[in-house]
Structure formats: structure tokens, C-alpha cells
CSV table of C-alpha atoms and ligand atoms in Angstrom, one decimal:
chain,number,residue,atom,x,y,z
A,1,MET,CA,-66.2,4.6,-18.5
A,2,SER,CA,-68.7,2.5,-17.2
A,3,LYS,CA,-71.6,4.2,-14.9
A,4,ARG,CA,-70.4,2.2,-11.8
A,5,ALA,CA,-66.3,3.3,-12.3
A,6,ALA,CA,-67.7,7.1,-12.8
A,7,ALA,CA,-69.9,6.6,-9.5
A,8,ALA,CA,-66.7,5.1,-7.9
A,9,LEU,CA,-64.6,8.0,-9.0
A,10,VAL,CA,-67.2,10.8,-7.5
A,11,ALA,CA,-67.7,9.3,-4.1
A,12,GLY,CA,-64.0,8.7,-4.2
A,13,ALA,CA,-63.3,12.2,-5.4
A,14,MET,CA,-65.7,13.0,-2.8
A,15,VAL,CA,-64.5,11.3,0.3
A,16,ALA,CA,-60.9,13.2,-1.1
A,17,VAL,CA,-62.4,16.9,-0.6
A,18,LEU,CA,-64.4,16.6,2.2
A,19,THR,CA,-61.4,14.5,4.0
A,20,ALA,CA,-59.2,18.0,3.1
A,21,CYS,CA,-61.6,20.4,5.1
A,22,GLY,CA,-62.5,18.0,7.4
A,23,SER,CA,-59.0,17.2,8.6
A,24,GLY,CA,-58.2,18.8,12.0
A,25,GLY,CA,-55.1,20.8,12.2
A,26,GLY,CA,-54.0,22.1,15.7
A,27,SER,CA,-51.6,20.4,18.3
A,28,GLY,CA,-54.1,17.7,20.0
A,29,SER,CA,-54.2,15.0,22.0
A,30,ALA,CA,-54.5,12.4,19.8
A,31,ASP,CA,-51.2,11.4,19.2
A,32,LYS,CA,-49.8,11.6,22.8
A,33,GLY,CA,-47.4,8.9,23.4
A,34,SER,CA,-47.4,6.9,20.1
A,35,GLY,CA,-46.2,9.7,17.8
A,36,HIS,CA,-49.1,9.1,15.6
A,37,LYS,CA,-52.2,10.7,15.1
A,38,LEU,CA,-55.3,9.1,15.3
A,39,THR,CA,-57.7,9.0,12.0
A,40,ILE,CA,-60.9,8.2,11.6
A,41,GLY,CA,-63.0,7.8,8.4
A,42,PHE,CA,-66.7,8.8,9.0
A,43,SER,CA,-69.2,7.9,7.1
A,44,GLN,CA,-72.1,10.0,7.3
A,45,VAL,CA,-75.9,9.5,6.5
A,46,GLY,CA,-76.7,13.1,4.5
A,47,ALA,CA,-77.6,16.3,5.4
A,48,GLU,CA,-81.3,15.4,5.1
A,49,SER,CA,-82.3,17.5,8.3
A,50,GLY,CA,-81.2,20.6,10.7
A,51,TRP,CA,-80.3,17.2,13.2
A,52,ARG,CA,-77.9,16.2,10.5
A,53,THR,CA,-76.3,19.3,10.3
A,54,ALA,CA,-75.4,20.0,14.3
A,55,ASN,CA,-74.5,16.5,14.1
A,56,THR,CA,-72.4,16.9,11.6
A,57,LYS,CA,-71.0,19.6,12.9
A,58,SER,CA,-70.4,18.1,16.1
A,59,ILE,CA,-68.2,15.6,15.0
A,60,GLN,CA,-65.8,17.5,12.7
A,61,ASP,CA,-65.8,20.5,15.4
A,62,ALA,CA,-64.7,17.5,17.9
A,63,ALA,CA,-62.5,16.1,15.5
A,64,LYS,CA,-59.8,19.6,15.4
A,65,LYS,CA,-60.5,19.9,18.7
A,66,ALA,CA,-59.0,16.4,19.7
A,67,GLY,CA,-55.8,17.0,16.7
A,68,VAL,CA,-58.2,13.8,15.5
A,69,THR,CA,-57.5,13.8,11.3
A,70,LEU,CA,-61.2,13.0,10.2
A,71,LYS,CA,-61.8,11.7,6.5
A,72,PHE,CA,-65.7,12.8,6.2
A,73,SER,CA,-68.0,11.6,3.6
A,74,ASP,CA,-71.7,12.3,2.9
A,75,ALA,CA,-73.7,9.2,1.4
A,76,GLN,CA,-76.3,11.5,0.5
A,77,GLN,CA,-78.8,8.9,2.7
A,78,LYS,CA,-77.8,6.0,0.4
A,79,GLN,CA,-76.5,2.6,1.5
A,80,GLU,CA,-74.5,1.7,-1.5
A,81,ASN,CA,-72.2,5.4,-0.9
A,82,GLN,CA,-71.8,4.4,2.7
A,83,ILE,CA,-70.5,0.8,1.7
A,84,LYS,CA,-68.4,2.5,-0.9
A,85,ALA,CA,-67.1,4.5,1.5
A,86,ILE,CA,-66.4,2.4,4.2
A,87,ARG,CA,-64.4,0.6,1.6
A,88,SER,CA,-62.4,3.0,0.8
A,89,PHE,CA,-61.6,4.1,4.2
A,90,ILE,CA,-60.3,0.5,4.8
A,91,GLN,CA,-58.5,1.0,1.5
A,92,GLN,CA,-56.6,4.0,3.3
A,93,LYS,CA,-56.2,1.9,6.7
A,94,VAL,CA,-57.6,4.4,8.9
A,95,ASP,CA,-57.6,3.6,12.5
A,96,VAL,CA,-61.4,3.4,13.2
A,97,ILE,CA,-64.0,3.5,11.0
A,98,ALA,CA,-67.2,5.2,12.7
A,99,PHE,CA,-70.3,5.9,10.6
A,100,SER,CA,-74.2,6.4,11.1
A,101,PRO,CA,-76.0,3.6,9.3
A,102,VAL,CA,-78.6,4.6,7.0
A,103,VAL,CA,-80.9,1.7,7.5
A,104,GLU,CA,-80.6,-1.4,9.5
A,105,SER,CA,-79.5,-4.2,7.7
A,106,GLY,CA,-77.8,-5.0,4.6
A,107,TRP,CA,-73.9,-4.6,6.2
A,108,ASP,CA,-72.2,-7.9,7.6
A,109,THR,CA,-70.3,-8.5,4.2
A,110,VAL,CA,-68.3,-4.6,4.5
A,111,LEU,CA,-68.2,-4.9,8.3
A,112,LYS,CA,-66.8,-8.1,7.6
A,113,GLU,CA,-64.1,-6.7,5.8
A,114,ALA,CA,-63.2,-4.3,8.2
A,115,LYS,CA,-62.8,-7.0,10.6
A,116,ALA,CA,-60.3,-8.4,8.2
A,117,ALA,CA,-58.7,-5.9,7.8
A,118,HIS,CA,-58.2,-5.3,11.7
A,119,ILE,CA,-59.7,-1.7,11.3
A,120,PRO,CA,-62.4,-1.3,14.2
A,121,VAL,CA,-65.7,0.4,13.8
A,122,ILE,CA,-68.2,2.2,15.7
A,123,LEU,CA,-71.9,3.0,15.4
A,124,THR,CA,-73.2,6.1,16.1
A,125,ASP,CA,-76.6,7.7,16.5
A,126,ARG,CA,-78.2,4.8,14.1
A,127,ALA,CA,-78.0,1.2,14.3
A,128,VAL,CA,-77.3,-2.7,12.4
A,129,ASP,CA,-79.3,-5.7,13.0
A,130,SER,CA,-76.8,-7.5,12.4
A,131,LYS,CA,-77.1,-10.6,14.4
A,132,ASP,CA,-72.5,-10.6,14.6
A,133,GLU,CA,-72.0,-8.5,17.6
A,134,SER,CA,-68.3,-9.6,16.9
A,135,LEU,CA,-68.4,-6.4,13.5
A,136,TYR,CA,-68.3,-3.5,15.7
A,137,VAL,CA,-67.1,-2.7,19.4
A,138,SER,CA,-69.9,-0.1,20.4
A,139,PHE,CA,-73.0,1.7,19.5
A,140,LEU,CA,-72.9,5.4,20.5
A,141,GLY,CA,-76.5,6.9,20.5
A,142,SER,CA,-80.1,7.6,20.8
A,143,ASP,CA,-82.8,5.3,22.2
A,144,PHE,CA,-85.4,5.5,19.4
A,145,VAL,CA,-87.7,3.4,20.7
A,146,GLU,CA,-88.0,5.3,24.1
A,147,GLU,CA,-88.7,8.7,22.0
A,148,GLY,CA,-91.3,7.4,20.4
A,149,LYS,CA,-93.1,5.7,23.6
A,150,LYS,CA,-92.4,9.3,25.2
A,151,ALA,CA,-94.5,11.0,22.2
A,152,GLY,CA,-97.3,8.4,22.6
A,153,ASP,CA,-97.5,8.9,26.3
A,154,TRP,CA,-97.5,12.4,25.9
A,155,LEU,CA,-101.0,11.8,23.5
A,156,VAL,CA,-102.0,9.4,25.9
A,157,LYS,CA,-102.2,12.0,28.9
A,158,GLU,CA,-103.5,15.0,26.5
A,159,TYR,CA,-106.4,13.4,24.8
A,160,ALA,CA,-107.7,11.7,28.6
A,161,ALA,CA,-110.4,13.0,29.2
A,162,THR,CA,-111.1,12.6,25.3
A,163,SER,CA,-113.7,9.4,24.7
A,164,GLY,CA,-114.0,9.4,21.3
A,165,GLU,CA,-112.0,8.7,18.2
A,166,VAL,CA,-108.7,10.2,18.1
A,167,ASN,CA,-106.8,10.0,14.3
A,168,ILE,CA,-103.8,9.8,13.8
A,169,VAL,CA,-101.3,10.2,10.4
A,170,GLN,CA,-98.4,9.6,11.1
A,171,LEU,CA,-94.7,10.6,8.9
A,172,GLU,CA,-92.1,8.1,9.1
A,173,GLY,CA,-88.8,8.4,8.6
A,174,THR,CA,-86.5,7.1,6.2
A,175,THR,CA,-87.3,3.1,5.5
A,176,GLY,CA,-85.3,0.7,6.9
A,177,SER,CA,-83.8,3.0,9.0
A,178,ALA,CA,-83.9,2.5,12.8
A,179,PRO,CA,-85.0,5.7,14.4
A,180,ALA,CA,-88.1,5.3,11.9
A,181,ASN,CA,-88.6,1.8,13.1
A,182,ASP,CA,-88.1,2.3,16.3
A,183,ARG,CA,-89.7,5.6,16.9
A,184,LYS,CA,-92.8,3.8,14.9
A,185,SER,CA,-93.1,0.9,17.8
A,186,GLY,CA,-92.3,3.1,20.8
A,187,PHE,CA,-95.2,5.2,19.9
A,188,ALA,CA,-97.6,2.4,18.9
A,189,ASP,CA,-96.8,0.5,21.8
A,190,ALA,CA,-97.4,3.5,24.3
A,191,ILE,CA,-101.3,4.4,22.8
A,192,LYS,CA,-102.0,0.4,21.9
A,193,GLY,CA,-104.1,0.5,25.3
A,194,GLU,CA,-106.7,2.6,24.2
A,195,PRO,CA,-108.7,1.9,20.8
A,196,LYS,CA,-109.7,5.2,20.7
A,197,PHE,CA,-106.5,6.3,18.9
A,198,LYS,CA,-106.5,5.2,15.6
A,199,VAL,CA,-103.4,5.1,13.1
A,200,VAL,CA,-105.4,6.3,9.8
A,201,ALA,CA,-102.8,7.2,7.8
A,202,SER,CA,-98.8,6.4,7.6
A,203,GLN,CA,-96.2,7.0,5.1
A,204,THR,CA,-92.3,8.1,4.9
A,205,GLY,CA,-91.3,11.5,4.6
A,206,ASP,CA,-87.7,10.7,4.6
A,207,PHE,CA,-87.3,12.8,7.5
A,208,THR,CA,-86.3,15.7,4.8
A,209,ARG,CA,-89.0,19.2,5.3
A,210,ALA,CA,-89.8,18.7,1.2
A,211,LYS,CA,-91.4,15.1,1.5
A,212,GLY,CA,-92.9,15.9,4.8
A,213,LYS,CA,-94.8,18.6,3.1
A,214,GLU,CA,-95.7,16.4,0.4
A,215,VAL,CA,-96.7,13.8,2.1
A,216,MET,CA,-98.9,16.0,4.5
A,217,GLN,CA,-100.6,17.4,1.9
A,218,ALA,CA,-101.5,13.6,0.3
A,219,PHE,CA,-103.1,12.9,3.5
A,220,LEU,CA,-104.5,16.7,4.5
A,221,LYS,CA,-106.9,15.5,0.9
A,222,SER,CA,-107.3,11.7,1.0
A,223,GLN,CA,-108.0,12.1,5.4
A,224,PRO,CA,-111.7,13.8,6.1
A,225,LYS,CA,-110.3,14.2,10.2
A,226,ILE,CA,-107.1,14.5,11.6
A,227,ASP,CA,-107.0,15.2,15.2
A,228,VAL,CA,-103.1,14.1,15.6
A,229,LEU,CA,-99.7,14.6,13.2
A,230,TYR,CA,-97.0,12.4,14.5
A,231,ALA,CA,-93.7,13.4,13.3
A,232,HIS,CA,-90.6,11.1,13.3
A,233,ASN,CA,-88.5,14.1,13.3
A,234,ASP,CA,-88.8,18.1,13.9
A,235,ASP,CA,-87.9,18.8,9.7
A,236,MET,CA,-90.4,16.8,8.3
A,237,ALA,CA,-93.1,18.3,10.8
A,238,LEU,CA,-91.7,22.1,10.1
A,239,GLY,CA,-92.9,20.5,6.3
A,240,ALA,CA,-96.4,19.2,7.4
A,241,ILE,CA,-97.1,22.8,8.9
A,242,GLN,CA,-96.6,24.9,5.5
A,243,ALA,CA,-99.4,22.0,4.1
A,244,ILE,CA,-101.7,22.4,6.5
A,245,GLU,CA,-101.7,26.2,6.4
A,246,GLU,CA,-101.8,25.8,3.0
A,247,ALA,CA,-104.9,24.1,3.8
A,248,GLY,CA,-106.6,26.6,5.5
A,249,LYS,CA,-105.7,24.7,8.3
A,250,LYS,CA,-104.3,25.8,11.8
A,251,PRO,CA,-101.1,23.9,13.1
A,252,GLY,CA,-101.2,22.8,16.5
A,253,THR,CA,-104.9,23.8,16.9
A,254,ASP,CA,-106.7,22.0,14.5
A,255,ILE,CA,-104.3,19.5,13.9
A,256,LYS,CA,-101.9,18.6,17.0
A,257,ILE,CA,-98.8,17.9,16.3
A,258,VAL,CA,-95.9,15.6,18.3
A,259,SER,CA,-92.3,15.5,16.7
A,260,VAL,CA,-89.0,14.3,17.7
A,261,ASP,CA,-85.4,16.1,17.9
A,262,GLY,CA,-85.9,19.3,19.2
A,263,VAL,CA,-84.2,21.6,16.5
A,264,LYS,CA,-84.3,25.7,17.2
A,265,ASP,CA,-86.8,26.0,14.5
A,266,ALA,CA,-88.7,23.7,15.8
A,267,PHE,CA,-88.5,25.3,19.7
A,268,THR,CA,-89.1,28.9,17.5
A,269,ALA,CA,-92.5,27.3,16.0
A,270,MET,CA,-93.5,25.6,19.3
A,271,SER,CA,-93.0,29.2,20.6
A,272,GLN,CA,-95.8,30.4,18.0
A,273,GLY,CA,-98.3,27.4,19.1
A,274,LYS,CA,-97.5,25.7,15.7
A,275,ILE,CA,-96.4,22.6,17.8
A,276,ASN,CA,-97.6,20.7,21.0
A,277,TYR,CA,-95.0,18.5,21.8
A,278,ASP,CA,-91.5,17.8,20.7
A,279,VAL,CA,-89.1,14.6,21.9
A,280,GLU,CA,-85.4,15.8,22.6
A,281,CYS,CA,-82.8,13.5,20.3
A,282,ASN,CA,-79.2,15.0,21.2
A,283,PRO,CA,-77.1,15.4,18.3
A,284,LEU,CA,-73.7,16.6,19.8
A,285,LEU,CA,-72.0,13.0,19.7
A,286,GLY,CA,-68.8,14.3,18.6
A,287,ASP,CA,-66.7,14.8,22.0
A,288,GLN,CA,-68.0,11.1,22.9
A,289,LEU,CA,-67.0,9.3,19.8
A,290,MET,CA,-63.3,11.1,20.2
A,291,GLU,CA,-62.9,10.1,23.5
A,292,LEU,CA,-64.2,6.2,22.2
A,293,ALA,CA,-62.1,6.1,19.3
A,294,LYS,CA,-59.0,7.1,21.2
A,295,LYS,CA,-60.0,4.5,24.1
A,296,VAL,CA,-60.6,1.4,20.8
A,297,LYS,CA,-57.7,2.3,19.0
A,298,ALA,CA,-55.7,2.2,22.9
A,299,GLY,CA,-57.1,-1.3,22.7
A,300,GLU,CA,-59.4,-0.7,26.2
A,301,THR,CA,-62.3,-2.6,26.6
A,302,VAL,CA,-65.3,0.0,25.8
A,303,GLU,CA,-68.8,-0.1,26.3
A,304,ARG,CA,-71.0,-2.0,24.3
A,305,ARG,CA,-73.7,0.6,24.1
A,306,ILE,CA,-73.8,4.4,25.3
A,307,LYS,CA,-76.9,6.5,25.7
A,308,THR,CA,-77.3,9.7,25.2
A,309,GLU,CA,-78.8,12.1,27.6
A,310,GLU,CA,-82.4,13.5,26.4
A,311,SER,CA,-85.3,15.3,27.9
A,312,THR,CA,-88.8,16.7,26.2
A,313,PHE,CA,-90.3,20.1,25.4
A,314,THR,CA,-93.6,21.9,25.9
A,315,PRO,CA,-94.3,24.9,24.5
A,316,GLU,CA,-93.2,26.8,27.5
A,317,GLN,CA,-90.2,25.2,27.9
A,318,ALA,CA,-89.4,25.2,24.6
A,319,THR,CA,-89.9,29.3,24.5
A,320,ALA,CA,-87.6,29.1,27.5
A,321,ALA,CA,-84.8,27.6,26.2
A,322,LEU,CA,-85.1,28.7,22.4
A,323,PRO,CA,-82.3,31.6,23.2
A,324,ASN,CA,-79.6,29.5,24.3
A,325,ARG,CA,-80.6,26.2,22.2
A,326,GLN,CA,-77.2,25.1,19.9
A,327,TYR,CA,-78.8,23.6,17.3
B,1,LIG,O1,-84.2,12.7,13.9
B,1,LIG,C1,-83.7,12.8,12.1
B,1,LIG,C2,-82.2,12.5,11.3
B,1,LIG,O2,-81.0,9.3,13.1
B,1,LIG,C3,-81.4,10.3,14.9
B,1,LIG,O3,-81.9,11.2,11.6
B,1,LIG,C4,-81.2,10.5,13.4
B,1,LIG,C5,-82.0,11.0,12.4
B,1,LIG,C6,-83.3,12.4,13.3
B,1,LIG,O4,-82.3,12.8,9.5
B,1,LIG,O5,-83.8,14.3,12.0
């Protein structure tokens, strides 16, 4: 068997196995009237972060609750796996395809195939840069530019009284992904008016703890003076904290840290003074996705862009929110 055929088989098997686990039983409302249960094919990015785990659980729980059959496929952060999963959903004639695109570019071909098969597509969490807006019906997710801007705005306030140079290192998310692109540009925009802010090093940590730690270790070696770390997500910040501590420095004090997501582990680190500011990104999109898919299936017009409500957290606010934080 060729390598390609073997890979396709494995991907197919993954979809099948996950379908078996993800199919919700129960008597939901999805089939009301039509006598046909709604089936959604969902291609997830991977399991790279605490945010992602919470997002997956939210979607699986919501499908169960809504009586929706969910065919769930994990792409392990690879676009080729997502394309395979989408093709397999088309073959299986699901009612709606939803996916969180790992990167922004390169989707037109497969989305045209879905369109030709008359299967509506909903984007969740991350956007695509496709010029042809007819290739998807709606995009449900956060405003990442705004998140980056909130991180930058905090920095501007935090260093308002400082006149000397402020050296920043940046841990970027997955290269080519919407949150990495947008969190970088939103942040850059917020600090650009003040020349004292210098991004002295910026590199991808792929949204994972392991990579965040590794890249921070390299930054600590190559940069003589680091004042601030801006991490595009909490997992990378948490990995970087380990690197900073192993280098004999105090995270949150010697190096200030601003991050994005607002997961429980980051709130714990904040309560210990290791992260200074966290911009929330809400992963609990499941219920909204089910609602949206039902409307799309019923032929109702839906909003093309649905933004998630989000806030920001100081260490005091994070400490207070910690006992009730769901993810
Ligand atoms: O911030 C990060 C995850 O796309 C918003 O992906 C999501 C990002 C999230 O891996 O933790």
C-alpha cells in the first residue's frame, strides 16, 4: 500500500472511531418536524491547548444535548488532514460541515467541492482568507485583532510612566493561522505610537506548552534584556514560565507576561503573580454552533459573522474567578 493510501485509511478510521464516540444519543430536538436527525461533520484543529480541549468538549456536549449526530475528526494541526476530513464528510453526505481552519489560506478547492455537493459550511473559531464569500454561510468566533489590541493597550498603560526602552519578546501562534496573524497585528497596532516599545524577538511556539518553553529558552539565551513576554495563548505562556524559572528569573516580576485565552491554569499562574494580564478568548461555542447549524439546515438566513463576547483579567480578577472557571 502506498504511503498516501495508508494515511487516507488512518484518517478515515479516525473519523469513523470518533464518530462512534461523538454521536449523541438521547431524544433531542434536531429532528423535530422533519423526522430526520441533523448530522454535522466537524473538523477540529487538534488538541494543542487547554483552549482547544475546552472547545472540543463544548461542541461534543452541545451536540449530545441538541440530539445532533456529530462526526468529529481531529486534524492534529495539519491542513491536509482537515481537507481529507471535509472530503470524507462530503462523501458521507452530512447535513452541515463545520470546521475550525488551522490556517487561513488554501481552502477554496475543498470548499467548492462542498458547495457543489450542496452542503453548507460553517466556520467556527478561526477564519479563512477566501475571497469567495459564497463558500461558507457563517463565521462564529472571536475577534482576534481586538484581543491583540487589548494586550497592547494594557502594556501601554502598564508602562505609561517608563521612558526607557521596553524590550518585548513575542511567542506567536501557529504560523498562518488567523489568531496568530491577527493577535500579532492588533498588538503591533496598539503599541506603534510609542517608540520605547521594541519587539526584539518573535517566533512561533505553535500554541503548545512544549514549543513555548523551547522558544523562550532560546530567547533567554539570545536576548540580553527582556522586559515583557507577549504570548498569543496561555499554553505557550505557561511553557515559557518554566523556561524563565529554570533560568533563575521570576516570571511576572523580572519579565512581565501578557497572554491570551483565560484558561484555568493561566488563572492559577496569575494568582501566583506569574502572569500579569490575560485577554479572554471564549472556547464555549458549542451551543451557538448547534443553533446555527439547525437554522442553516432549515434554510433560514443566518448572520455571516457572529462574534463571541469576551473580557480581560487582572491577577485579582483571575484569582476571584478561579473557583468557578469552567475551562
Ligand atoms: O487561542 C489557542 C488555540 O483558535 C482561538 O487556538 C483559537 C486558539 C487559542 O490553540 O489556545
